[in-house]
CSV table of C-alpha atoms in Angstrom, one decimal:
chain,number,residue,atom,x,y,z
A,1,MET,CA,6.5,17.3,-35.2
A,2,ASP,CA,5.5,20.9,-35.2
A,3,LEU,CA,4.1,20.7,-31.5
A,4,LEU,CA,2.1,24.2,-32.1
A,5,ALA,CA,0.5,22.4,-34.7
A,6,LEU,CA,-0.4,19.0,-32.4
A,7,ALA,CA,-0.9,21.7,-29.7
A,8,ASP,CA,-3.8,22.6,-31.4
A,9,PHE,CA,-5.2,19.8,-32.6
A,10,ASN,CA,-5.9,18.4,-29.0
A,11,LEU,CA,-7.8,21.6,-28.5
A,12,VAL,CA,-9.9,20.5,-31.2
A,13,ALA,CA,-10.1,17.3,-30.4
A,14,ARG,CA,-10.9,18.3,-26.6
A,15,HIS,CA,-13.8,20.2,-27.5
A,16,GLY,CA,-15.4,18.6,-30.4
A,17,GLY,CA,-14.8,21.3,-32.9
A,18,PHE,CA,-13.2,23.8,-34.5
A,19,GLY,CA,-16.0,26.6,-33.8
A,20,ARG,CA,-16.0,25.8,-29.7
A,21,ALA,CA,-11.9,25.5,-29.4
A,22,ALA,CA,-11.5,29.0,-31.3
A,23,ARG,CA,-13.9,30.4,-29.0
A,24,ALA,CA,-12.8,28.0,-26.0
A,25,ALA,CA,-8.6,30.1,-26.7
A,26,GLY,CA,-10.0,33.0,-28.4
A,27,ARG,CA,-8.0,31.9,-31.3
A,28,PRO,CA,-9.3,32.2,-34.8
A,29,LYS,CA,-11.1,29.3,-36.4
A,30,ALA,CA,-9.2,29.3,-39.7
A,31,THR,CA,-6.0,29.4,-38.2
A,32,LEU,CA,-7.0,26.0,-36.3
A,33,SER,CA,-8.2,24.6,-39.2
A,34,ARG,CA,-5.0,25.7,-41.3
A,35,ARG,CA,-2.9,24.4,-38.5
A,36,VAL,CA,-4.5,20.9,-38.4
A,37,ALA,CA,-4.6,20.2,-41.9
A,38,ASP,CA,-0.9,21.1,-41.6
A,39,LEU,CA,-0.3,18.2,-39.5
A,40,GLU,CA,-2.5,16.3,-41.6
A,41,ALA,CA,-0.5,16.6,-44.8
A,42,GLY,CA,2.7,16.1,-42.6
A,43,LEU,CA,1.9,12.7,-41.4
A,44,GLY,CA,-0.3,11.6,-44.1
A,45,LEU,CA,-3.0,10.9,-42.4
A,46,ARG,CA,-6.6,12.3,-41.2
A,47,LEU,CA,-7.3,13.1,-38.4
A,48,PHE,CA,-10.6,14.2,-38.5
A,49,GLU,CA,-13.8,13.0,-40.4
A,50,ARG,CA,-15.8,16.5,-41.4
A,51,GLY,CA,-19.1,16.7,-41.9
A,52,GLY,CA,-21.4,19.1,-42.6
A,53,ARG,CA,-22.0,19.8,-39.1
A,54,THR,CA,-20.0,17.3,-37.4
A,55,LEU,CA,-16.3,16.7,-36.5
A,56,LYS,CA,-15.3,13.1,-35.5
A,57,LEU,CA,-11.9,12.0,-34.6
A,58,THR,CA,-10.5,9.1,-37.0
A,59,GLU,CA,-9.0,5.7,-35.5
A,60,GLU,CA,-5.8,7.2,-35.7
A,61,GLY,CA,-6.6,10.9,-34.9
A,62,ARG,CA,-8.1,9.1,-31.4
A,63,ALA,CA,-5.0,7.0,-31.0
A,64,LEU,CA,-2.8,10.4,-31.5
A,65,PHE,CA,-5.2,12.9,-28.7
A,66,GLU,CA,-5.0,9.3,-26.7
A,67,ARG,CA,-1.1,9.5,-26.5
A,68,THR,CA,-0.1,13.1,-27.3
A,69,GLY,CA,-2.8,14.8,-24.7
A,70,ILE,CA,-1.1,13.8,-21.6
A,71,LEU,CA,2.1,14.6,-21.9
A,72,LEU,CA,1.1,18.0,-23.9
A,73,THR,CA,-0.6,18.6,-20.8
A,74,GLU,CA,2.9,17.5,-18.5
A,75,LEU,CA,4.7,19.9,-20.5
A,76,ASP,CA,2.8,22.6,-19.6
A,77,GLU,CA,2.5,22.0,-16.2
A,78,ALA,CA,6.3,21.8,-16.2
A,79,ALA,CA,7.1,24.9,-17.4
A,80,ALA,CA,4.3,26.6,-15.1
A,81,ALA,CA,6.7,24.6,-12.3
A,82,ILE,CA,9.7,26.1,-13.6
A,83,ALA,CA,7.9,29.5,-14.5
A,84,SER,CA,6.9,29.9,-10.5
A,85,GLY,CA,9.8,28.5,-9.1
A,86,GLY,CA,8.5,25.7,-7.5
A,87,GLU,CA,7.2,21.9,-8.2
A,88,ALA,CA,4.1,22.9,-6.7
A,89,PRO,CA,1.4,19.8,-7.8
A,90,CYS,CA,-1.4,21.1,-10.1
A,91,GLY,CA,-3.5,19.9,-13.2
A,92,ARG,CA,-5.8,17.0,-13.6
A,93,LEU,CA,-5.1,13.5,-11.6
A,94,ARG,CA,-6.9,10.3,-13.3
A,95,VAL,CA,-7.2,7.6,-10.9
A,96,SER,CA,-9.1,4.4,-11.0
A,97,ALA,CA,-9.4,2.2,-8.5
A,98,PRO,CA,-11.5,-1.3,-7.4
A,99,LEU,CA,-14.8,-1.1,-6.4
A,100,LEU,CA,-14.4,-2.2,-3.0
A,101,PHE,CA,-11.5,0.2,-2.1
A,102,SER,CA,-13.5,3.1,-4.0
A,103,GLN,CA,-16.8,2.3,-1.8
A,104,THR,CA,-15.0,2.0,1.3
A,105,VAL,CA,-12.0,4.4,1.5
A,106,MET,CA,-11.5,6.6,-1.5
A,107,GLY,CA,-14.1,9.2,-0.7
A,108,ARG,CA,-12.7,10.1,2.4
A,109,LEU,CA,-8.9,9.7,1.1
A,110,ALA,CA,-9.7,11.9,-2.3
A,111,ALA,CA,-11.3,14.5,0.4
A,112,GLY,CA,-8.0,15.0,2.8
A,113,PHE,CA,-6.1,15.0,-0.7
A,114,ALA,CA,-8.0,17.8,-1.9
A,115,CYS,CA,-7.6,19.8,1.3
A,116,LYS,CA,-4.3,19.4,0.9
A,117,PHE,CA,-3.5,20.3,-3.0
A,118,PRO,CA,-6.4,22.4,-3.7
A,119,GLU,CA,-4.8,22.9,-7.4
A,120,VAL,CA,-4.9,19.3,-8.2
A,121,ARG,CA,-8.5,18.2,-10.3
A,122,LEU,CA,-8.7,14.8,-9.0
A,123,GLU,CA,-11.1,12.8,-11.0
A,124,VAL,CA,-11.9,9.2,-9.6
A,125,THR,CA,-12.8,6.3,-11.8
A,126,THR,CA,-14.1,2.9,-10.1
A,127,ASP,CA,-13.5,-0.4,-12.1
A,128,ASP,CA,-12.6,-3.8,-11.2
A,129,ARG,CA,-11.4,-4.2,-14.7
A,130,GLN,CA,-7.2,-3.8,-15.5
A,131,VAL,CA,-7.2,-0.2,-17.6
A,132,ASP,CA,-5.1,0.4,-19.9
A,133,LEU,CA,-3.9,3.7,-18.1
A,134,VAL,CA,-1.5,4.8,-21.2
A,135,GLU,CA,-4.6,4.3,-23.9
A,136,GLU,CA,-7.8,5.9,-21.5
A,137,GLY,CA,-5.4,8.1,-20.3
A,138,TYR,CA,-5.2,7.5,-16.6
A,139,ASP,CA,-2.2,8.9,-14.0
A,140,LEU,CA,-2.3,6.0,-11.5
A,141,ALA,CA,-4.3,2.8,-11.0
A,142,ILE,CA,-4.8,1.1,-7.6
A,143,ARG,CA,-5.0,-2.9,-8.4
A,144,VAL,CA,-5.6,-6.1,-6.1
A,145,ASN,CA,-3.3,-8.5,-6.8
A,146,PRO,CA,-2.1,-7.6,-10.2
A,147,ASP,CA,-0.3,-9.3,-12.7
A,148,PRO,CA,3.4,-8.4,-13.7
A,149,ASP,CA,3.2,-5.7,-16.5
A,150,GLU,CA,6.5,-4.4,-17.7
A,151,THR,CA,4.8,-1.1,-18.5
A,152,LEU,CA,3.6,-0.4,-15.2
A,153,VAL,CA,6.0,0.3,-11.7
A,154,GLY,CA,4.7,1.0,-8.4
A,155,LYS,CA,4.4,-0.2,-4.1
A,156,VAL,CA,2.5,-2.2,-2.5
A,157,PHE,CA,0.7,0.1,0.0
A,158,LEU,CA,-2.0,-2.1,1.7
A,159,ARG,CA,-1.7,-6.0,3.0
A,160,ASP,CA,-5.3,-7.7,3.9
A,161,ARG,CA,-6.1,-11.4,4.1
A,162,LEU,CA,-9.4,-13.0,3.5
A,163,VAL,CA,-11.7,-14.8,6.8
A,164,VAL,CA,-14.5,-17.0,7.0
A,165,VAL,CA,-17.5,-15.2,9.2
A,166,ALA,CA,-21.1,-15.9,10.0
A,167,ASN,CA,-23.7,-14.2,12.1
A,168,PRO,CA,-23.2,-15.6,15.6
A,169,GLY,CA,-26.7,-17.4,14.9
A,170,LEU,CA,-24.9,-19.7,12.4
A,171,ALA,CA,-22.9,-23.2,13.8
A,172,LEU,CA,-19.6,-23.8,12.7
A,173,PRO,CA,-20.9,-27.4,11.5
A,174,GLN,CA,-18.4,-30.1,12.9
A,175,ASP,CA,-19.4,-33.5,11.3
A,176,GLY,CA,-19.0,-32.2,7.5
A,177,SER,CA,-22.3,-31.0,6.9
A,178,THR,CA,-23.3,-28.1,3.8
A,179,VAL,CA,-22.4,-24.4,5.0
A,180,ARG,CA,-25.2,-22.2,3.3
A,181,ALA,CA,-22.7,-19.0,2.0
A,182,VAL,CA,-23.3,-16.0,0.5
A,183,VAL,CA,-20.8,-15.7,-2.8
A,184,ARG,CA,-19.1,-12.5,-4.8
A,185,GLY,CA,-20.7,-12.8,-8.8
A,186,ALA,CA,-21.1,-16.1,-10.7
A,187,GLY,CA,-18.0,-17.1,-10.8
A,188,ASP,CA,-17.4,-18.3,-7.7
A,189,GLY,CA,-18.1,-21.5,-8.1
A,190,ALA,CA,-16.1,-23.1,-4.9
A,191,GLU,CA,-17.6,-26.4,-3.5
A,192,THR,CA,-15.1,-26.4,-0.5
A,193,TRP,CA,-13.4,-23.6,1.4
A,194,GLU,CA,-10.4,-24.3,2.9
A,195,VAL,CA,-10.0,-23.1,6.3
A,196,MET,CA,-7.4,-22.3,8.6
A,197,THR,CA,-8.0,-22.2,12.3
A,198,ALA,CA,-6.5,-23.3,15.7
A,199,GLU,CA,-6.8,-26.9,15.3
A,200,GLY,CA,-5.1,-26.8,11.6
A,201,VAL,CA,-6.7,-26.7,8.3
A,202,SER,CA,-10.0,-27.6,7.9
A,203,ARG,CA,-12.2,-28.1,4.5
A,204,LEU,CA,-15.8,-27.1,4.6
A,205,ALA,CA,-18.7,-27.9,2.4
A,206,VAL,CA,-20.7,-24.5,0.8
A,207,ASP,CA,-24.1,-24.3,-0.4
A,208,PRO,CA,-23.6,-20.7,-2.5
A,209,VAL,CA,-27.3,-19.9,-1.6
A,210,MET,CA,-26.8,-16.2,-2.4
A,211,ARG,CA,-24.6,-14.7,-5.2
A,212,LEU,CA,-24.0,-10.9,-4.8
A,213,SER,CA,-22.3,-8.1,-7.3
A,214,SER,CA,-20.3,-6.4,-4.4
A,215,LEU,CA,-18.4,-7.3,-1.2
A,216,VAL,CA,-20.1,-5.0,1.0
A,217,MET,CA,-23.8,-6.3,-0.2
A,218,VAL,CA,-22.0,-9.8,1.2
A,219,ARG,CA,-21.3,-8.5,4.3
A,220,ASP,CA,-24.9,-7.0,5.0
A,221,ALA,CA,-26.4,-10.1,3.8
A,222,VAL,CA,-23.9,-12.4,6.0
A,223,ARG,CA,-24.9,-9.7,8.9
A,224,ALA,CA,-28.5,-10.8,8.5
A,225,GLY,CA,-28.1,-14.2,8.6
A,226,ILE,CA,-28.4,-15.6,5.0
A,227,GLY,CA,-24.9,-17.9,5.2
A,228,ALA,CA,-21.1,-17.5,6.0
A,229,ALA,CA,-18.6,-15.8,3.8
A,230,ARG,CA,-15.1,-15.3,2.9
A,231,LEU,CA,-14.4,-11.6,3.2
A,232,PRO,CA,-11.2,-9.0,4.2
A,233,VAL,CA,-11.0,-8.9,7.5
A,234,SER,CA,-10.6,-5.1,7.2
A,235,LEU,CA,-13.8,-5.0,6.2
A,236,VAL,CA,-15.8,-7.0,8.9
A,237,THR,CA,-13.1,-5.8,12.2
A,238,ARG,CA,-15.7,-3.1,13.6
A,239,ASP,CA,-18.3,-6.2,13.0
A,240,LEU,CA,-16.1,-8.9,14.4
A,241,ASP,CA,-15.5,-6.0,17.6
A,242,ALA,CA,-18.8,-5.7,18.2
A,243,GLY,CA,-19.9,-9.4,18.1
A,244,ARG,CA,-22.0,-9.0,15.1
A,245,LEU,CA,-20.1,-11.8,13.4
A,246,VAL,CA,-17.7,-14.6,14.3
A,247,HIS,CA,-14.5,-15.6,13.1
A,248,TRP,CA,-14.2,-19.1,11.7
A,249,GLY,CA,-11.1,-18.7,10.5
A,250,ASP,CA,-8.5,-17.5,7.5
A,251,VAL,CA,-9.0,-18.4,4.2
A,252,ALA,CA,-5.7,-20.3,3.3
A,253,GLY,CA,-3.5,-18.8,0.3
A,254,PRO,CA,-1.6,-15.7,-0.2
A,255,GLU,CA,-2.5,-12.0,1.2
A,256,ILE,CA,-4.3,-9.6,-0.8
A,257,GLU,CA,-2.1,-7.4,-1.7
A,258,LEU,CA,-3.3,-3.4,-2.9
A,259,TRP,CA,-0.8,-1.7,-5.1
A,260,ALA,CA,-0.2,1.7,-6.7
A,261,LEU,CA,0.9,1.4,-10.7
A,262,TYR,CA,2.2,4.4,-13.5
A,263,PRO,CA,3.2,3.9,-16.6
A,264,SER,CA,6.9,3.4,-16.3
A,265,ARG,CA,8.0,5.3,-19.2
A,266,ARG,CA,5.7,8.5,-18.3
A,267,LEU,CA,8.3,10.7,-16.2
A,268,LEU,CA,6.2,10.9,-12.4
A,269,SER,CA,5.0,14.4,-12.4
A,270,ALA,CA,4.2,16.4,-9.3
A,271,ARG,CA,0.7,15.5,-8.7
A,272,VAL,CA,1.3,11.8,-9.0
A,273,SER,CA,4.2,11.5,-6.4
A,274,ALA,CA,1.9,13.9,-4.2
A,275,PHE,CA,-1.1,11.2,-3.8
A,276,LEU,CA,1.3,7.8,-3.6
A,277,ASP,CA,2.8,10.6,-0.5
A,278,HIS,CA,-0.6,10.8,0.4
A,279,LEU,CA,-1.1,6.9,0.4
A,280,LYS,CA,1.8,6.5,2.4
A,281,ALA,CA,0.4,8.9,5.1
A,282,ALA,CA,-2.9,6.9,5.4
A,283,PHE,CA,-1.7,3.9,5.4
A,284,PRO,CA,2.2,4.2,7.3
A,285,ASN,CA,1.9,0.6,7.7
A,286,GLY,CA,-0.1,-1.0,5.5
A,287,THR,CA,-2.0,-3.3,7.5
A,288,PRO,CA,-5.7,-4.4,7.5
A,289,GLY,CA,-6.8,-2.9,11.0
A,290,GLU,CA,-5.1,0.8,9.2
A,291,LEU,CA,-7.5,0.1,6.4
A,292,ALA,CA,-10.4,-1.1,8.7
A,293,ILE,CA,-10.4,2.2,10.4
A,294,TYR,CA,-11.0,4.3,7.2
A,295,ILE,CA,-14.1,1.4,6.5
A,296,ASP,CA,-17.4,2.9,8.6
């Protein structure tokens, strides 16, 4: 495949048209059009749908753009790093992170990273779904308890655990009566919670009186005395220390693990390596207490 033609195709796809691409790159429009046409002929595929005033990627063109755009960027960065005699992190770094981590931590974490590496253009997208890193053009994803995926590699950088908490005005029932509960989302239909206390494991019958889409919202509702909730201990450490909430016990089950993942078939770029080092510096032991420090 002609890499120059492929680079011109990516240039046109990124700018959404031959004219805009030509103006941005200072290149003749006719040259870009000829290069893309040669690439289409070589591949035996139509990469763009050409209208009177519009230019739209075909399905094959979109797939080629998504798969080759990042690779071409990495080639440019590698050449620039070799020419400058170093591997200083630079270029765009796209990170996908879950909602709670983004709301409570990512702002300060990203600002600290930007101060260390001003040549990196960091873009963070908040998404609780498991994005496809290669198809959607992400360099790294932060995921909670991810399923095994042979296409990704990475490491655990934080651990947390779930606890049952309530406003001090709400008493822990001792007679087996039902507890008012605040839960996240419509999918939590549990009627009982298993809670580990000093006396052993007990089962709490719960009545979900409120369903909210964010754990931060759940915490705030519990503070107001609406009911009890299962929440990450890092999110409520300050409230427990201040007496705004009381600890009824730990939720039985595995720990919460936060992983930093990246595609296994892609060379680890300097910017991804720098972000992983930044995570390690922020959470050297990966404990809930270190995470709680970040949460305001």
